[in-house]
PDB file of C-alpha atoms and ligand atoms in Angstrom:
ATOM      1  CA  MET T  83       0.000   0.000   0.000  1.00  0.00           C
ATOM      2  CA  ARG T  84       1.505   3.304  -1.109  1.00  0.00           C
ATOM      3  CA  LEU T  85      -0.494   6.260   0.058  1.00  0.00           C
ATOM      4  CA  ILE T  86      -0.257  10.039   0.292  1.00  0.00           C
ATOM      5  CA  LEU T  87      -2.169  11.992   2.935  1.00  0.00           C
ATOM      6  CA  LEU T  88      -2.821  15.597   1.917  1.00  0.00           C
ATOM      7  CA  GLY T  89      -4.349  18.457   3.867  1.00  0.00           C
ATOM      8  CA  PRO T  90      -3.353  21.610   5.710  1.00  0.00           C
ATOM      9  CA  PRO T  91      -1.383  21.589   8.954  1.00  0.00           C
ATOM     10  CA  GLY T  92      -3.654  20.482  11.788  1.00  0.00           C
ATOM     11  CA  ALA T  93      -5.969  18.502   9.477  1.00  0.00           C
ATOM     12  CA  GLY T  94      -5.173  15.240  11.268  1.00  0.00           C
ATOM     13  CA  LYS T  95      -2.712  13.707   8.778  1.00  0.00           C
ATOM     14  CA  GLY T  96      -0.315  12.621  11.538  1.00  0.00           C
ATOM     15  CA  THR T  97      -3.094  11.122  13.664  1.00  0.00           C
ATOM     16  CA  GLN T  98      -4.519   9.178  10.728  1.00  0.00           C
ATOM     17  CA  ALA T  99      -1.078   8.108   9.506  1.00  0.00           C
ATOM     18  CA  LYS T 100      -0.328   6.550  12.902  1.00  0.00           C
ATOM     19  CA  ARG T 101      -3.576   4.582  12.793  1.00  0.00           C
ATOM     20  CA  LEU T 102      -2.744   3.362   9.279  1.00  0.00           C
ATOM     21  CA  VAL T 103       0.724   2.276  10.436  1.00  0.00           C
ATOM     22  CA  ALA T 104      -0.933   0.080  13.062  1.00  0.00           C
ATOM     23  CA  ARG T 105      -3.473  -1.298  10.599  1.00  0.00           C
ATOM     24  CA  TYR T 106      -1.330  -1.953   7.541  1.00  0.00           C
ATOM     25  CA  GLY T 107       2.125  -2.405   9.080  1.00  0.00           C
ATOM     26  CA  ILE T 108       3.734   0.099   6.730  1.00  0.00           C
ATOM     27  CA  PRO T 109       5.831   3.081   7.846  1.00  0.00           C
ATOM     28  CA  GLN T 110       4.675   6.675   8.160  1.00  0.00           C
ATOM     29  CA  LEU T 111       7.073   8.873   6.219  1.00  0.00           C
ATOM     30  CA  SER T 112       6.597  12.320   7.719  1.00  0.00           C
ATOM     31  CA  THR T 113       8.957  14.891   6.235  1.00  0.00           C
ATOM     32  CA  GLY T 114       8.196  17.140   9.237  1.00  0.00           C
ATOM     33  CA  ASP T 115       9.375  14.374  11.620  1.00  0.00           C
ATOM     34  CA  MET T 116      12.467  13.702   9.463  1.00  0.00           C
ATOM     35  CA  LEU T 117      13.348  17.396   9.391  1.00  0.00           C
ATOM     36  CA  ARG T 118      12.776  17.787  13.150  1.00  0.00           C
ATOM     37  CA  ALA T 119      15.088  14.791  13.715  1.00  0.00           C
ATOM     38  CA  ALA T 120      17.730  16.449  11.502  1.00  0.00           C
ATOM     39  CA  VAL T 121      17.387  19.706  13.474  1.00  0.00           C
ATOM     40  CA  GLU T 122      17.668  17.791  16.755  1.00  0.00           C
ATOM     41  CA  ALA T 123      20.769  15.920  15.540  1.00  0.00           C
ATOM     42  CA  GLY T 124      22.337  19.124  14.228  1.00  0.00           C
ATOM     43  CA  THR T 125      23.044  17.639  10.790  1.00  0.00           C
ATOM     44  CA  PRO T 126      23.887  20.006   7.881  1.00  0.00           C
ATOM     45  CA  ILE T 127      20.275  19.646   6.643  1.00  0.00           C
ATOM     46  CA  GLY T 128      18.972  20.361  10.133  1.00  0.00           C
ATOM     47  CA  LEU T 129      21.109  23.481  10.405  1.00  0.00           C
ATOM     48  CA  LYS T 130      19.738  24.744   7.085  1.00  0.00           C
ATOM     49  CA  ALA T 131      16.117  23.868   7.876  1.00  0.00           C
ATOM     50  CA  ARG T 132      15.837  25.073  11.450  1.00  0.00           C
ATOM     51  CA  ALA T 133      15.112  28.804  10.984  1.00  0.00           C
ATOM     52  CA  VAL T 134      12.783  28.131   8.032  1.00  0.00           C
ATOM     53  CA  MET T 135      10.761  25.635  10.063  1.00  0.00           C
ATOM     54  CA  ASP T 136      10.651  27.849  13.148  1.00  0.00           C
ATOM     55  CA  ALA T 137       9.231  30.630  10.965  1.00  0.00           C
ATOM     56  CA  GLY T 138       6.544  28.320   9.547  1.00  0.00           C
ATOM     57  CA  GLN T 139       7.890  28.531   5.986  1.00  0.00           C
ATOM     58  CA  LEU T 140       8.558  25.676   3.591  1.00  0.00           C
ATOM     59  CA  VAL T 141      11.988  24.062   3.463  1.00  0.00           C
ATOM     60  CA  SER T 142      13.433  24.022  -0.071  1.00  0.00           C
ATOM     61  CA  ASP T 143      12.234  21.395  -2.514  1.00  0.00           C
ATOM     62  CA  ASP T 144      15.802  20.128  -3.068  1.00  0.00           C
ATOM     63  CA  ILE T 145      16.329  19.333   0.596  1.00  0.00           C
ATOM     64  CA  VAL T 146      12.955  17.686   1.098  1.00  0.00           C
ATOM     65  CA  ILE T 147      13.063  15.666  -2.122  1.00  0.00           C
ATOM     66  CA  GLY T 148      16.552  14.491  -1.118  1.00  0.00           C
ATOM     67  CA  ILE T 149      15.438  13.198   2.274  1.00  0.00           C
ATOM     68  CA  VAL T 150      12.393  11.451   0.811  1.00  0.00           C
ATOM     69  CA  ALA T 151      14.485   9.789  -1.916  1.00  0.00           C
ATOM     70  CA  GLU T 152      16.861   8.506   0.763  1.00  0.00           C
ATOM     71  CA  ARG T 153      14.036   7.359   3.017  1.00  0.00           C
ATOM     72  CA  LEU T 154      12.366   5.393   0.207  1.00  0.00           C
ATOM     73  CA  GLU T 155      15.587   3.377  -0.123  1.00  0.00           C
ATOM     74  CA  GLN T 156      15.194   2.001   3.415  1.00  0.00           C
ATOM     75  CA  PRO T 157      14.093  -1.654   3.511  1.00  0.00           C
ATOM     76  CA  ASP T 158      10.953  -0.959   5.581  1.00  0.00           C
ATOM     77  CA  ALA T 159       9.547   1.261   2.807  1.00  0.00           C
ATOM     78  CA  ARG T 160       9.664  -1.607   0.312  1.00  0.00           C
ATOM     79  CA  LYS T 161       6.289  -3.063   1.253  1.00  0.00           C
ATOM     80  CA  GLY T 162       4.612   0.349   1.190  1.00  0.00           C
ATOM     81  CA  PHE T 163       4.411   3.671   2.983  1.00  0.00           C
ATOM     82  CA  ILE T 164       2.207   6.527   4.085  1.00  0.00           C
ATOM     83  CA  LEU T 165       3.541   9.911   3.027  1.00  0.00           C
ATOM     84  CA  ASP T 166       2.508  12.570   5.547  1.00  0.00           C
ATOM     85  CA  GLY T 167       3.412  16.195   4.808  1.00  0.00           C
ATOM     86  CA  PHE T 168       4.928  15.405   1.409  1.00  0.00           C
ATOM     87  CA  PRO T 169       4.511  16.460  -1.388  1.00  0.00           C
ATOM     88  CA  ARG T 170       3.846  20.072  -0.396  1.00  0.00           C
ATOM     89  CA  THR T 171       4.533  21.652  -3.786  1.00  0.00           C
ATOM     90  CA  VAL T 172       3.849  20.587  -7.366  1.00  0.00           C
ATOM     91  CA  ALA T 173       7.635  20.349  -7.895  1.00  0.00           C
ATOM     92  CA  GLN T 174       7.759  17.812  -5.051  1.00  0.00           C
ATOM     93  CA  ALA T 175       4.814  15.899  -6.535  1.00  0.00           C
ATOM     94  CA  LYS T 176       6.590  15.714  -9.905  1.00  0.00           C
ATOM     95  CA  ALA T 177       9.831  14.612  -8.257  1.00  0.00           C
ATOM     96  CA  LEU T 178       7.922  11.878  -6.416  1.00  0.00           C
ATOM     97  CA  ASP T 179       6.347  10.703  -9.682  1.00  0.00           C
ATOM     98  CA  ALA T 180       9.819  10.449 -11.211  1.00  0.00           C
ATOM     99  CA  LEU T 181      11.215   8.640  -8.164  1.00  0.00           C
ATOM    100  CA  LEU T 182       8.417   6.077  -8.122  1.00  0.00           C
ATOM    101  CA  GLU T 183       8.578   5.581 -11.862  1.00  0.00           C
ATOM    102  CA  SER T 184      12.303   4.919 -11.663  1.00  0.00           C
ATOM    103  CA  LYS T 185      11.522   2.135  -9.183  1.00  0.00           C
ATOM    104  CA  GLY T 186       8.581   0.808 -11.228  1.00  0.00           C
ATOM    105  CA  LEU T 187       6.178   1.684  -8.389  1.00  0.00           C
ATOM    106  CA  LYS T 188       2.725   3.255  -8.411  1.00  0.00           C
ATOM    107  CA  LEU T 189       0.680   5.092  -5.806  1.00  0.00           C
ATOM    108  CA  ASP T 190      -2.416   3.251  -4.571  1.00  0.00           C
ATOM    109  CA  ALA T 191      -4.222   6.310  -3.239  1.00  0.00           C
ATOM    110  CA  VAL T 192      -3.977  10.016  -2.577  1.00  0.00           C
ATOM    111  CA  VAL T 193      -6.314  11.084   0.214  1.00  0.00           C
ATOM    112  CA  GLU T 194      -7.070  14.716   0.963  1.00  0.00           C
ATOM    113  CA  LEU T 195      -8.451  15.590   4.384  1.00  0.00           C
ATOM    114  CA  LYS T 196     -10.700  18.592   3.785  1.00  0.00           C
ATOM    115  CA  VAL T 197     -11.088  20.874   6.781  1.00  0.00           C
ATOM    116  CA  ASN T 198     -12.526  24.218   7.685  1.00  0.00           C
ATOM    117  CA  GLN T 199      -9.454  26.441   8.000  1.00  0.00           C
ATOM    118  CA  GLU T 200     -11.143  28.766  10.490  1.00  0.00           C
ATOM    119  CA  GLU T 201     -11.313  25.876  12.939  1.00  0.00           C
ATOM    120  CA  LEU T 202      -7.709  24.836  12.483  1.00  0.00           C
ATOM    121  CA  VAL T 203      -6.158  27.524  14.670  1.00  0.00           C
ATOM    122  CA  GLY T 204      -8.417  26.386  17.547  1.00  0.00           C
ATOM    123  CA  ARG T 205      -7.357  22.778  16.949  1.00  0.00           C
ATOM    124  CA  ILE T 206      -3.680  23.679  17.023  1.00  0.00           C
ATOM    125  CA  VAL T 207      -4.060  25.661  20.251  1.00  0.00           C
ATOM    126  CA  LYS T 208      -5.719  22.573  21.750  1.00  0.00           C
ATOM    127  CA  ARG T 209      -2.908  20.323  20.447  1.00  0.00           C
ATOM    128  CA  ALA T 210      -0.344  22.571  22.137  1.00  0.00           C
ATOM    129  CA  GLU T 211      -2.310  22.587  25.415  1.00  0.00           C
ATOM    130  CA  GLU T 212      -2.634  18.789  25.399  1.00  0.00           C
ATOM    131  CA  ALA T 213       1.102  18.346  24.761  1.00  0.00           C
ATOM    132  CA  ARG T 214       1.866  20.748  27.602  1.00  0.00           C
ATOM    133  CA  ALA T 215      -0.520  18.848  29.934  1.00  0.00           C
ATOM    134  CA  ARG T 216       1.327  15.602  29.104  1.00  0.00           C
ATOM    135  CA  GLY T 217       4.581  17.327  30.008  1.00  0.00           C
ATOM    136  CA  GLU T 218       5.746  17.089  26.395  1.00  0.00           C
ATOM    137  CA  PRO T 219       7.539  19.906  24.609  1.00  0.00           C
ATOM    138  CA  VAL T 220       5.300  22.062  22.422  1.00  0.00           C
ATOM    139  CA  ARG T 221       6.324  22.581  18.802  1.00  0.00           C
ATOM    140  CA  LYS T 222       7.584  26.103  18.258  1.00  0.00           C
ATOM    141  CA  ASP T 223       5.650  26.317  15.024  1.00  0.00           C
ATOM    142  CA  ASP T 224       2.390  25.489  16.835  1.00  0.00           C
ATOM    143  CA  ASP T 225       2.393  29.041  18.174  1.00  0.00           C
ATOM    144  CA  PRO T 226      -0.854  30.581  16.767  1.00  0.00           C
ATOM    145  CA  GLU T 227       0.941  33.335  14.826  1.00  0.00           C
ATOM    146  CA  ILE T 228       3.439  30.957  13.224  1.00  0.00           C
ATOM    147  CA  PHE T 229       0.630  28.526  12.557  1.00  0.00           C
ATOM    148  CA  LYS T 230      -1.048  31.219  10.449  1.00  0.00           C
ATOM    149  CA  THR T 231       2.156  31.518   8.408  1.00  0.00           C
ATOM    150  CA  ARG T 232       2.062  27.734   7.907  1.00  0.00           C
ATOM    151  CA  LEU T 233      -1.534  27.989   6.698  1.00  0.00           C
ATOM    152  CA  ASP T 234      -0.525  30.787   4.304  1.00  0.00           C
ATOM    153  CA  ALA T 235       2.278  28.583   2.945  1.00  0.00           C
ATOM    154  CA  TYR T 236      -0.280  25.805   2.497  1.00  0.00           C
ATOM    155  CA  ASN T 237      -2.697  28.043   0.612  1.00  0.00           C
ATOM    156  CA  ARG T 238       0.045  29.513  -1.553  1.00  0.00           C
ATOM    157  CA  ASP T 239       2.096  26.404  -2.440  1.00  0.00           C
ATOM    158  CA  THR T 240       0.362  23.232  -1.288  1.00  0.00           C
ATOM    159  CA  ALA T 241      -3.317  23.730  -2.095  1.00  0.00           C
ATOM    160  CA  VAL T 242      -2.451  23.113  -5.790  1.00  0.00           C
ATOM    161  CA  VAL T 243      -1.090  19.633  -5.056  1.00  0.00           C
ATOM    162  CA  ALA T 244      -4.542  18.040  -4.593  1.00  0.00           C
ATOM    163  CA  PRO T 245      -5.744  19.252  -8.041  1.00  0.00           C
ATOM    164  CA  TYR T 246      -2.494  17.863  -9.503  1.00  0.00           C
ATOM    165  CA  TYR T 247      -3.585  14.370  -8.384  1.00  0.00           C
ATOM    166  CA  ALA T 248      -7.271  15.019  -9.145  1.00  0.00           C
ATOM    167  CA  GLU T 249      -6.361  15.657 -12.788  1.00  0.00           C
ATOM    168  CA  ARG T 250      -4.805  12.202 -12.859  1.00  0.00           C
ATOM    169  CA  GLY T 251      -7.910  10.642 -11.322  1.00  0.00           C
ATOM    170  CA  GLN T 252      -5.950   9.629  -8.221  1.00  0.00           C
ATOM    171  CA  LEU T 253      -7.504  11.895  -5.596  1.00  0.00           C
ATOM    172  CA  SER T 254     -10.049  10.915  -2.937  1.00  0.00           C
ATOM    173  CA  VAL T 255     -11.420  13.697  -0.754  1.00  0.00           C
ATOM    174  CA  ILE T 256     -12.557  12.982   2.796  1.00  0.00           C
ATOM    175  CA  ASP T 257     -14.281  15.234   5.323  1.00  0.00           C
ATOM    176  CA  GLY T 258     -11.560  15.807   7.919  1.00  0.00           C
ATOM    177  CA  MET T 259     -13.908  17.660  10.275  1.00  0.00           C
ATOM    178  CA  GLN T 260     -15.572  14.409  11.358  1.00  0.00           C
ATOM    179  CA  ASP T 261     -14.380  12.671  14.497  1.00  0.00           C
ATOM    180  CA  ILE T 262     -11.171  10.643  14.267  1.00  0.00           C
ATOM    181  CA  GLU T 263     -12.953   7.250  14.000  1.00  0.00           C
ATOM    182  CA  LYS T 264     -15.172   8.407  11.140  1.00  0.00           C
ATOM    183  CA  VAL T 265     -12.210   9.870   9.232  1.00  0.00           C
ATOM    184  CA  SER T 266     -10.349   6.568   9.700  1.00  0.00           C
ATOM    185  CA  ALA T 267     -13.356   4.592   8.469  1.00  0.00           C
ATOM    186  CA  ASP T 268     -13.620   6.796   5.359  1.00  0.00           C
ATOM    187  CA  ILE T 269      -9.903   6.358   4.610  1.00  0.00           C
ATOM    188  CA  GLU T 270     -10.201   2.598   5.001  1.00  0.00           C
ATOM    189  CA  ARG T 271     -13.100   2.555   2.556  1.00  0.00           C
ATOM    190  CA  VAL T 272     -10.948   4.384   0.007  1.00  0.00           C
ATOM    191  CA  LEU T 273      -8.050   1.999   0.567  1.00  0.00           C
ATOM    192  CA  ASP T 274     -10.261  -1.090   0.342  1.00  0.00           C
ATOM    193  CA  GLY T 275     -11.375   0.106  -3.073  1.00  0.00           C
ATOM    194  CA  ALA T 276      -7.846   1.001  -4.216  1.00  0.00           C
TER     195      ALA T 276
HETATM  196  P1  AMP M 453       4.800  19.175   9.532  1.00  0.00           P
HETATM  197  O1  AMP M 453       5.272  18.369  10.707  1.00  0.00           O
HETATM  198  O2  AMP M 453       4.409  18.329   8.366  1.00  0.00           O
HETATM  199  O3  AMP M 453       3.747  20.186   9.898  1.00  0.00           O
HETATM  200  O4  AMP M 453       6.077  20.018   9.023  1.00  0.00           O
HETATM  201  C1  AMP M 453       6.711  20.947   9.872  1.00  0.00           C
HETATM  202  C2  AMP M 453       7.559  21.890   9.049  1.00  0.00           C
HETATM  203  O5  AMP M 453       8.572  21.162   8.365  1.00  0.00           O
HETATM  204  C3  AMP M 453       6.823  22.656   7.957  1.00  0.00           C
HETATM  205  O6  AMP M 453       6.186  23.834   8.438  1.00  0.00           O
HETATM  206  C4  AMP M 453       7.974  22.998   7.012  1.00  0.00           C
HETATM  207  O7  AMP M 453       8.791  24.036   7.518  1.00  0.00           O
HETATM  208  C5  AMP M 453       8.788  21.704   7.066  1.00  0.00           C
HETATM  209  N1  AMP M 453       8.346  20.715   6.066  1.00  0.00           N
HETATM  210  C6  AMP M 453       7.806  19.490   6.312  1.00  0.00           C
HETATM  211  N2  AMP M 453       7.519  18.847   5.178  1.00  0.00           N
HETATM  212  C7  AMP M 453       7.872  19.688   4.174  1.00  0.00           C
HETATM  213  C8  AMP M 453       7.796  19.613   2.750  1.00  0.00           C
HETATM  214  N3  AMP M 453       7.292  18.529   2.134  1.00  0.00           N
HETATM  215  N4  AMP M 453       8.243  20.683   2.034  1.00  0.00           N
HETATM  216  C9  AMP M 453       8.745  21.772   2.631  1.00  0.00           C
HETATM  217  N5  AMP M 453       8.832  21.923   3.968  1.00  0.00           N
HETATM  218  C10 AMP M 453       8.401  20.886   4.738  1.00  0.00           C
END
């Protein structure tokens, strides 16, 4: 199963990806997680990405495409994967097409979680509060002001990615405002038909 989850920050891609990992036994490839790990480890990529991420902007296509290409080479990605947070630009989508084609692989599904953007800021504030209550560190870019910059980046660069897949007849749109179980059930229905 090779799947892309699309949708703005806070749409629930990470939550749904984790549930799919448990159900299908395939890894979640989150470029945000990979970049945060690189920042944490202080690698050259992490050093380049840090300020961009903290500001809520997009890291360059070259860097992100590079880390995804490397990640797809790992043995655990051979039986499938869930891409979460990638592609975020049409250039990334085209690079992914080329990467998969070079390996003779095809996507099984592209799922967009549609959400009401006005409600997203509230969701993200709640996510930060819950992390704090668990004693976990809160993501710097979950600050409401920076979150708005992330939404702007989504609307400017990423919103065009769903139509890119729709034109190829690969896109399934799901109502991401439903509760978590219902969203999961809708995704499973799409995947069962894929
Ligand atoms: P996320 O965890 O998916 O919300 O990503 C956190 C941050 O990492 C984003 O705000 C970007 O700065 C960066 N990032 C993650 N994925 C990408 C991507 N595909 N393209 C560009 N920047 C990305």
